[in-house]
Amino acid sequence: HKQVNCQSSDSKLLGTTFSIMKLSALALIAVIGSAAASKPQLSISVRDGSFDGLDGLDPTIRWSDSTRTGDMDISYGIEASAAVTSDLASLPRNIWGKASTDVSGWGISARAEVDAQERDHADLDIGASNEENDLSVRLTASAGNDFSVKTVEATKGFDQNGARVTVNPRYNVETEESDVVVNYSNDKTNIKLTASADNQEVTISQQIDDDNRIAPTIKSNGDLSVEWERRLGDDRSLTANLKPNDNLNVEWKDDAWTANVNMPIDGTSINGANVSIKRDVNF
């Protein structure tokens, strides 16, 4: 066993983190009783395939709001299906709450999300960042009958000769797998390297001009993919991602509209297409 001596500032930081976790849970309840006048957002997705009547539509309502209590910022929200059904209990999908504050130069935040259909546990996302040291840490966990940590990661950034570099080691507690992500950004070029003990991949993103960006990705097992993004102006864009012998995915955005077309590829043959369309409506 190891004995750890915590300084007063560390104890204060730890105590604040647990206080935020409690407030995150309270923020979930606040969604139900809030009388705020914030407006919801409606997203309507069209599922691929043949459906009778309106069964092909997947309408979703998202609502969120925020407030401030003392020196803490609190936000909360809910996501629910807007489908026509007699089973009203099946409509809510998830409820979430988040609390954040500053302690001794650290920005502390805790977010809790509960699946409305499985309310026996909550997913937690706890983070701390220090702007002066360009350092942040993050922990995800599940809380219910017991508390279990899922992932732990840290990000350290620094500037070098006009470029921005970040180093992000990550550890998955559930799978006992770890990797590190190194990102280098300089003007119109971005290089991202992801490496673990078994796999490595590098993505080189180059902004060719104001409207075109290309980003090839190479993996250690020989797999190759290429992404091309074309800006069309007026909040419109077209993005294509090609993975040879796998699939071609095309995403078209036009303001509130988003359409995705995924086409499986076998050699030089395209085997059908999966199409999804989504429209966001702000009230």
mmCIF file of C-alpha atoms in Angstrom:
data_model
loop_
_atom_site.group_PDB
_atom_site.id
_atom_site.type_symbol
_atom_site.label_atom_id
_atom_site.label_comp_id
_atom_site.label_asym_id
_atom_site.label_seq_id
_atom_site.Cartn_x
_atom_site.Cartn_y
_atom_site.Cartn_z
ATOM 1 C CA HIS A 1 0.000 0.000 0.000
ATOM 2 C CA LYS A 2 1.172 3.509 -0.780
ATOM 3 C CA GLN A 3 0.535 6.472 1.473
ATOM 4 C CA VAL A 4 -0.241 9.740 -0.293
ATOM 5 C CA ASN A 5 0.043 13.096 1.451
ATOM 6 C CA CYS A 6 -2.217 15.685 -0.141
ATOM 7 C CA GLN A 7 -1.604 19.371 0.210
ATOM 8 C CA SER A 8 -4.474 21.668 1.134
ATOM 9 C CA SER A 9 -4.905 22.842 -2.474
ATOM 10 C CA ASP A 10 -5.151 19.214 -3.663
ATOM 11 C CA SER A 11 -7.752 18.446 -0.999
ATOM 12 C CA LYS A 12 -9.726 21.489 -2.045
ATOM 13 C CA LEU A 13 -9.535 20.404 -5.677
ATOM 14 C CA LEU A 14 -10.711 16.876 -4.859
ATOM 15 C CA GLY A 15 -13.537 18.137 -2.675
ATOM 16 C CA THR A 16 -14.703 20.513 -5.382
ATOM 17 C CA THR A 17 -14.712 17.678 -7.944
ATOM 18 C CA PHE A 18 -17.045 15.578 -5.787
ATOM 19 C CA SER A 19 -19.237 18.618 -5.158
ATOM 20 C CA ILE A 20 -19.528 19.144 -8.889
ATOM 21 C CA MET A 21 -20.507 15.492 -9.366
ATOM 22 C CA LYS A 22 -23.340 15.973 -6.866
ATOM 23 C CA LEU A 23 -24.471 19.143 -8.626
ATOM 24 C CA SER A 24 -24.413 17.316 -11.978
ATOM 25 C CA ALA A 25 -26.901 14.818 -10.577
ATOM 26 C CA LEU A 26 -29.067 17.652 -9.277
ATOM 27 C CA ALA A 27 -28.899 19.308 -12.675
ATOM 28 C CA LEU A 28 -30.506 16.230 -14.191
ATOM 29 C CA ILE A 29 -33.516 16.681 -11.938
ATOM 30 C CA ALA A 30 -33.634 20.393 -12.753
ATOM 31 C CA VAL A 31 -34.563 19.556 -16.345
ATOM 32 C CA ILE A 32 -37.976 18.390 -15.219
ATOM 33 C CA GLY A 33 -38.790 21.355 -12.991
ATOM 34 C CA SER A 34 -37.179 24.182 -14.924
ATOM 35 C CA ALA A 35 -39.404 26.993 -16.150
ATOM 36 C CA ALA A 36 -36.794 28.431 -18.495
ATOM 37 C CA ALA A 37 -37.916 29.698 -21.862
ATOM 38 C CA SER A 38 -35.146 28.159 -23.972
ATOM 39 C CA LYS A 39 -36.376 26.680 -27.227
ATOM 40 C CA PRO A 40 -36.000 23.017 -28.246
ATOM 41 C CA GLN A 41 -34.400 21.733 -31.435
ATOM 42 C CA LEU A 42 -36.129 19.179 -33.640
ATOM 43 C CA SER A 43 -34.074 16.822 -35.832
ATOM 44 C CA ILE A 44 -35.881 14.701 -38.418
ATOM 45 C CA SER A 45 -33.922 11.808 -39.903
ATOM 46 C CA VAL A 46 -35.052 9.618 -42.801
ATOM 47 C CA ARG A 47 -33.972 6.015 -42.376
ATOM 48 C CA ASP A 48 -32.931 3.950 -45.383
ATOM 49 C CA GLY A 49 -35.271 1.186 -46.521
ATOM 50 C CA SER A 50 -38.976 0.649 -47.150
ATOM 51 C CA PHE A 51 -41.405 1.723 -44.443
ATOM 52 C CA ASP A 52 -45.145 2.068 -44.299
ATOM 53 C CA GLY A 53 -46.545 5.515 -43.510
ATOM 54 C CA LEU A 54 -44.278 7.601 -41.256
ATOM 55 C CA ASP A 55 -42.246 4.667 -39.935
ATOM 56 C CA GLY A 56 -39.270 5.802 -42.004
ATOM 57 C CA LEU A 57 -38.993 9.037 -40.030
ATOM 58 C CA ASP A 58 -36.975 9.293 -36.832
ATOM 59 C CA PRO A 59 -37.848 12.676 -35.247
ATOM 60 C CA THR A 60 -35.806 13.670 -32.190
ATOM 61 C CA ILE A 61 -36.288 16.638 -29.869
ATOM 62 C CA ARG A 62 -33.325 18.082 -27.950
ATOM 63 C CA TRP A 63 -33.719 20.760 -25.290
ATOM 64 C CA SER A 64 -31.074 22.330 -23.067
ATOM 65 C CA ASP A 65 -30.633 25.298 -20.780
ATOM 66 C CA SER A 66 -28.042 26.742 -18.404
ATOM 67 C CA THR A 67 -27.823 28.791 -15.237
ATOM 68 C CA ARG A 68 -25.267 29.940 -12.673
ATOM 69 C CA THR A 69 -25.287 29.119 -8.967
ATOM 70 C CA GLY A 70 -22.633 30.915 -6.928
ATOM 71 C CA ASP A 71 -19.344 30.358 -8.729
ATOM 72 C CA MET A 72 -20.607 27.294 -10.614
ATOM 73 C CA ASP A 73 -22.012 27.155 -14.139
ATOM 74 C CA ILE A 74 -24.723 24.519 -14.553
ATOM 75 C CA SER A 75 -26.210 23.263 -17.811
ATOM 76 C CA TYR A 76 -28.709 20.475 -18.408
ATOM 77 C CA GLY A 77 -30.809 18.981 -21.150
ATOM 78 C CA ILE A 78 -32.924 16.125 -22.418
ATOM 79 C CA GLU A 79 -33.232 14.163 -25.658
ATOM 80 C CA ALA A 80 -36.509 12.463 -26.559
ATOM 81 C CA SER A 81 -38.136 10.797 -29.503
ATOM 82 C CA ALA A 82 -41.000 12.690 -31.154
ATOM 83 C CA ALA A 83 -42.388 9.614 -32.882
ATOM 84 C CA VAL A 84 -46.118 8.937 -32.762
ATOM 85 C CA THR A 85 -46.696 6.198 -30.187
ATOM 86 C CA SER A 86 -49.086 5.196 -27.420
ATOM 87 C CA ASP A 87 -46.148 4.183 -25.199
ATOM 88 C CA LEU A 88 -45.199 7.604 -23.809
ATOM 89 C CA ALA A 89 -42.664 6.081 -21.418
ATOM 90 C CA SER A 90 -40.531 5.034 -24.394
ATOM 91 C CA LEU A 91 -40.118 8.590 -25.716
ATOM 92 C CA PRO A 92 -37.365 9.960 -23.392
ATOM 93 C CA ARG A 93 -33.890 8.798 -24.495
ATOM 94 C CA ASN A 94 -31.397 10.485 -22.194
ATOM 95 C CA ILE A 95 -31.115 13.225 -19.592
ATOM 96 C CA TRP A 96 -27.853 15.010 -18.826
ATOM 97 C CA GLY A 97 -26.426 17.650 -16.517
ATOM 98 C CA LYS A 98 -23.077 19.407 -16.293
ATOM 99 C CA ALA A 99 -21.439 21.618 -13.663
ATOM 100 C CA SER A 100 -18.167 23.536 -13.971
ATOM 101 C CA THR A 101 -16.100 25.954 -11.896
ATOM 102 C CA ASP A 102 -12.537 27.224 -11.374
ATOM 103 C CA VAL A 103 -10.312 26.126 -8.491
ATOM 104 C CA SER A 104 -6.730 27.351 -7.992
ATOM 105 C CA GLY A 105 -6.174 27.981 -11.679
ATOM 106 C CA TRP A 106 -7.856 24.746 -12.785
ATOM 107 C CA GLY A 107 -11.123 24.606 -14.697
ATOM 108 C CA ILE A 108 -13.072 21.659 -13.262
ATOM 109 C CA SER A 109 -16.136 20.122 -14.922
ATOM 110 C CA ALA A 110 -18.301 17.060 -14.370
ATOM 111 C CA ARG A 111 -21.018 15.796 -16.711
ATOM 112 C CA ALA A 112 -23.537 13.053 -15.929
ATOM 113 C CA GLU A 113 -25.837 11.401 -18.467
ATOM 114 C CA VAL A 114 -28.608 8.922 -17.728
ATOM 115 C CA ASP A 115 -30.280 6.632 -20.252
ATOM 116 C CA ALA A 116 -33.970 7.280 -19.681
ATOM 117 C CA GLN A 117 -34.785 3.627 -20.434
ATOM 118 C CA GLU A 118 -32.035 2.223 -18.171
ATOM 119 C CA ARG A 119 -31.942 4.485 -15.136
ATOM 120 C CA ASP A 120 -29.885 2.187 -12.892
ATOM 121 C CA HIS A 121 -26.595 3.892 -13.763
ATOM 122 C CA ALA A 122 -25.129 7.157 -15.084
ATOM 123 C CA ASP A 123 -22.222 7.823 -17.427
ATOM 124 C CA LEU A 124 -19.782 10.378 -15.987
ATOM 125 C CA ASP A 125 -17.280 12.607 -17.776
ATOM 126 C CA ILE A 126 -14.935 14.478 -15.414
ATOM 127 C CA GLY A 127 -12.318 16.914 -16.644
ATOM 128 C CA ALA A 128 -9.761 19.418 -15.386
ATOM 129 C CA SER A 129 -7.731 21.909 -17.411
ATOM 130 C CA ASN A 130 -5.004 24.391 -16.604
ATOM 131 C CA GLU A 131 -4.587 27.101 -19.222
ATOM 132 C CA GLU A 132 -1.295 28.430 -17.837
ATOM 133 C CA ASN A 133 0.398 25.020 -18.065
ATOM 134 C CA ASP A 134 -1.476 24.043 -21.261
ATOM 135 C CA LEU A 135 -2.510 20.790 -19.609
ATOM 136 C CA SER A 136 -5.812 18.940 -19.301
ATOM 137 C CA VAL A 137 -6.891 15.584 -17.857
ATOM 138 C CA ARG A 138 -10.091 13.641 -18.433
ATOM 139 C CA LEU A 139 -11.760 10.627 -16.843
ATOM 140 C CA THR A 140 -14.886 8.756 -17.939
ATOM 141 C CA ALA A 141 -16.689 6.412 -15.586
ATOM 142 C CA SER A 142 -19.970 4.674 -14.824
ATOM 143 C CA ALA A 143 -21.790 5.168 -11.516
ATOM 144 C CA GLY A 144 -24.641 2.999 -10.270
ATOM 145 C CA ASN A 145 -24.517 0.170 -7.775
ATOM 146 C CA ASP A 146 -20.749 0.668 -7.938
ATOM 147 C CA PHE A 147 -18.276 3.132 -9.426
ATOM 148 C CA SER A 148 -16.069 1.988 -12.294
ATOM 149 C CA VAL A 149 -13.560 3.995 -14.303
ATOM 150 C CA LYS A 150 -13.700 3.472 -18.076
ATOM 151 C CA THR A 151 -10.970 5.651 -19.585
ATOM 152 C CA VAL A 152 -8.254 8.045 -18.425
ATOM 153 C CA GLU A 153 -6.358 10.493 -20.623
ATOM 154 C CA ALA A 154 -4.265 13.643 -20.494
ATOM 155 C CA THR A 155 -3.372 16.281 -23.082
ATOM 156 C CA LYS A 156 -0.280 18.465 -22.996
ATOM 157 C CA GLY A 157 0.133 21.218 -25.572
ATOM 158 C CA PHE A 158 2.956 23.537 -26.513
ATOM 159 C CA ASP A 159 3.954 25.935 -29.288
ATOM 160 C CA GLN A 160 7.091 25.352 -31.297
ATOM 161 C CA ASN A 161 8.417 27.568 -34.115
ATOM 162 C CA GLY A 162 4.953 28.840 -34.979
ATOM 163 C CA ALA A 163 3.393 25.370 -34.894
ATOM 164 C CA ARG A 164 0.987 23.882 -32.382
ATOM 165 C CA VAL A 165 1.807 20.444 -30.925
ATOM 166 C CA THR A 166 -0.333 18.352 -28.557
ATOM 167 C CA VAL A 167 0.484 14.992 -26.942
ATOM 168 C CA ASN A 168 -2.477 12.925 -25.753
ATOM 169 C CA PRO A 169 -1.768 9.606 -23.942
ATOM 170 C CA ARG A 170 -4.919 7.506 -23.371
ATOM 171 C CA TYR A 171 -5.693 4.386 -21.337
ATOM 172 C CA ASN A 172 -8.812 2.216 -21.533
ATOM 173 C CA VAL A 173 -9.293 0.624 -18.115
ATOM 174 C CA GLU A 174 -11.941 -1.834 -19.348
ATOM 175 C CA THR A 175 -9.818 -3.296 -22.168
ATOM 176 C CA GLU A 176 -6.422 -2.505 -20.600
ATOM 177 C CA GLU A 177 -5.357 -0.944 -23.898
ATOM 178 C CA SER A 178 -3.350 2.252 -24.232
ATOM 179 C CA ASP A 179 -2.239 4.523 -27.049
ATOM 180 C CA VAL A 180 -0.953 8.034 -27.649
ATOM 181 C CA VAL A 181 -2.133 10.683 -30.113
ATOM 182 C CA VAL A 182 0.346 13.316 -31.279
ATOM 183 C CA ASN A 183 -1.053 16.221 -33.282
ATOM 184 C CA TYR A 184 1.014 18.783 -35.195
ATOM 185 C CA SER A 185 -0.638 21.835 -36.760
ATOM 186 C CA ASN A 186 1.092 24.546 -38.759
ATOM 187 C CA ASP A 187 -0.798 26.973 -40.994
ATOM 188 C CA LYS A 188 -2.554 24.800 -43.624
ATOM 189 C CA THR A 189 -1.019 21.478 -42.613
ATOM 190 C CA ASN A 190 -2.160 19.142 -39.849
ATOM 191 C CA ILE A 191 -0.465 15.837 -39.010
ATOM 192 C CA LYS A 192 -2.066 13.369 -36.595
ATOM 193 C CA LEU A 193 -0.215 10.260 -35.397
ATOM 194 C CA THR A 194 -2.027 7.598 -33.359
ATOM 195 C CA ALA A 195 0.122 4.781 -32.001
ATOM 196 C CA SER A 196 -0.400 1.777 -29.744
ATOM 197 C CA ALA A 197 1.640 -1.361 -29.152
ATOM 198 C CA ASP A 198 -0.141 -3.166 -32.009
ATOM 199 C CA ASN A 199 -1.316 -0.480 -34.433
ATOM 200 C CA GLN A 200 -0.119 2.826 -35.785
ATOM 201 C CA GLU A 201 -1.715 5.276 -38.206
ATOM 202 C CA VAL A 202 -0.931 8.722 -39.535
ATOM 203 C CA THR A 203 -3.271 11.280 -41.118
ATOM 204 C CA ILE A 204 -1.866 14.211 -43.080
ATOM 205 C CA SER A 205 -4.466 16.926 -43.692
ATOM 206 C CA GLN A 206 -3.580 19.634 -46.190
ATOM 207 C CA GLN A 207 -5.680 22.722 -46.918
ATOM 208 C CA ILE A 208 -5.060 23.098 -50.657
ATOM 209 C CA ASP A 209 -6.927 26.386 -50.979
ATOM 210 C CA ASP A 210 -9.794 28.227 -49.286
ATOM 211 C CA ASP A 211 -12.340 25.664 -50.497
ATOM 212 C CA ASN A 212 -10.528 22.330 -50.743
ATOM 213 C CA ARG A 213 -8.894 20.058 -48.161
ATOM 214 C CA ILE A 214 -7.459 16.571 -48.661
ATOM 215 C CA ALA A 215 -6.456 14.124 -45.901
ATOM 216 C CA PRO A 216 -4.958 10.676 -46.624
ATOM 217 C CA THR A 217 -4.642 8.171 -43.743
ATOM 218 C CA ILE A 218 -2.115 5.324 -43.735
ATOM 219 C CA LYS A 219 -2.208 2.454 -41.228
ATOM 220 C CA SER A 220 0.583 0.083 -40.216
ATOM 221 C CA ASN A 221 -1.391 -2.911 -41.558
ATOM 222 C CA GLY A 222 -1.366 -1.382 -45.045
ATOM 223 C CA ASP A 223 -4.901 0.046 -45.050
ATOM 224 C CA LEU A 224 -5.298 3.377 -46.830
ATOM 225 C CA SER A 225 -8.127 5.913 -46.877
ATOM 226 C CA VAL A 226 -8.515 9.370 -48.395
ATOM 227 C CA GLU A 227 -10.862 12.171 -47.320
ATOM 228 C CA TRP A 228 -11.681 15.146 -49.503
ATOM 229 C CA GLU A 229 -13.687 18.166 -48.293
ATOM 230 C CA ARG A 230 -15.088 20.810 -50.605
ATOM 231 C CA ARG A 231 -16.619 23.988 -49.190
ATOM 232 C CA LEU A 232 -19.486 25.225 -51.327
ATOM 233 C CA GLY A 233 -20.180 28.509 -49.517
ATOM 234 C CA ASP A 234 -23.231 29.641 -47.531
ATOM 235 C CA ASP A 235 -22.805 26.912 -44.858
ATOM 236 C CA ARG A 236 -22.654 24.195 -47.512
ATOM 237 C CA SER A 237 -19.992 21.513 -47.881
ATOM 238 C CA LEU A 238 -19.342 18.145 -49.511
ATOM 239 C CA THR A 239 -17.085 15.548 -47.857
ATOM 240 C CA ALA A 240 -16.095 12.221 -49.427
ATOM 241 C CA ASN A 241 -14.158 9.472 -47.651
ATOM 242 C CA LEU A 242 -12.846 6.555 -49.719
ATOM 243 C CA LYS A 243 -11.603 3.294 -48.183
ATOM 244 C CA PRO A 244 -10.557 0.952 -51.039
ATOM 245 C CA ASN A 245 -12.197 -2.484 -50.905
ATOM 246 C CA ASP A 246 -14.375 -1.241 -48.060
ATOM 247 C CA ASN A 247 -16.704 1.710 -48.675
ATOM 248 C CA LEU A 248 -17.200 5.197 -50.051
ATOM 249 C CA ASN A 249 -18.991 7.615 -47.739
ATOM 250 C CA VAL A 250 -20.269 10.956 -49.002
ATOM 251 C CA GLU A 251 -21.695 13.638 -46.704
ATOM 252 C CA TRP A 252 -23.479 16.691 -48.028
ATOM 253 C CA LYS A 253 -24.350 19.584 -45.712
ATOM 254 C CA ASP A 254 -26.598 22.467 -46.644
ATOM 255 C CA ASP A 255 -27.318 24.661 -43.632
ATOM 256 C CA ALA A 256 -29.774 22.604 -41.542
ATOM 257 C CA TRP A 257 -29.825 19.667 -43.990
ATOM 258 C CA THR A 258 -27.374 16.743 -43.770
ATOM 259 C CA ALA A 259 -27.370 13.809 -46.190
ATOM 260 C CA ASN A 260 -25.100 10.758 -45.954
ATOM 261 C CA VAL A 261 -24.607 8.153 -48.664
ATOM 262 C CA ASN A 262 -22.565 5.057 -47.805
ATOM 263 C CA MET A 263 -21.664 2.690 -50.644
ATOM 264 C CA PRO A 264 -19.925 -0.643 -49.883
ATOM 265 C CA ILE A 265 -17.052 -1.377 -52.275
ATOM 266 C CA ASP A 266 -15.750 -4.789 -53.361
ATOM 267 C CA GLY A 267 -12.832 -4.304 -55.715
ATOM 268 C CA THR A 268 -14.198 -2.033 -58.437
ATOM 269 C CA SER A 269 -17.840 -2.898 -57.731
ATOM 270 C CA ILE A 270 -20.231 -0.773 -55.671
ATOM 271 C CA ASN A 271 -22.828 -2.907 -53.921
ATOM 272 C CA GLY A 272 -25.885 -0.728 -53.358
ATOM 273 C CA ALA A 273 -26.087 2.366 -51.195
ATOM 274 C CA ASN A 274 -27.293 3.267 -47.721
ATOM 275 C CA VAL A 275 -28.860 6.725 -47.579
ATOM 276 C CA SER A 276 -29.755 8.830 -44.541
ATOM 277 C CA ILE A 277 -31.096 12.387 -44.472
ATOM 278 C CA LYS A 278 -31.448 14.672 -41.454
ATOM 279 C CA ARG A 279 -33.031 18.091 -41.033
ATOM 280 C CA ASP A 280 -32.592 20.302 -37.937
ATOM 281 C CA VAL A 281 -35.444 22.658 -37.065
ATOM 282 C CA ASN A 282 -34.867 25.439 -34.517
ATOM 283 C CA PHE A 283 -38.033 26.845 -32.957
#
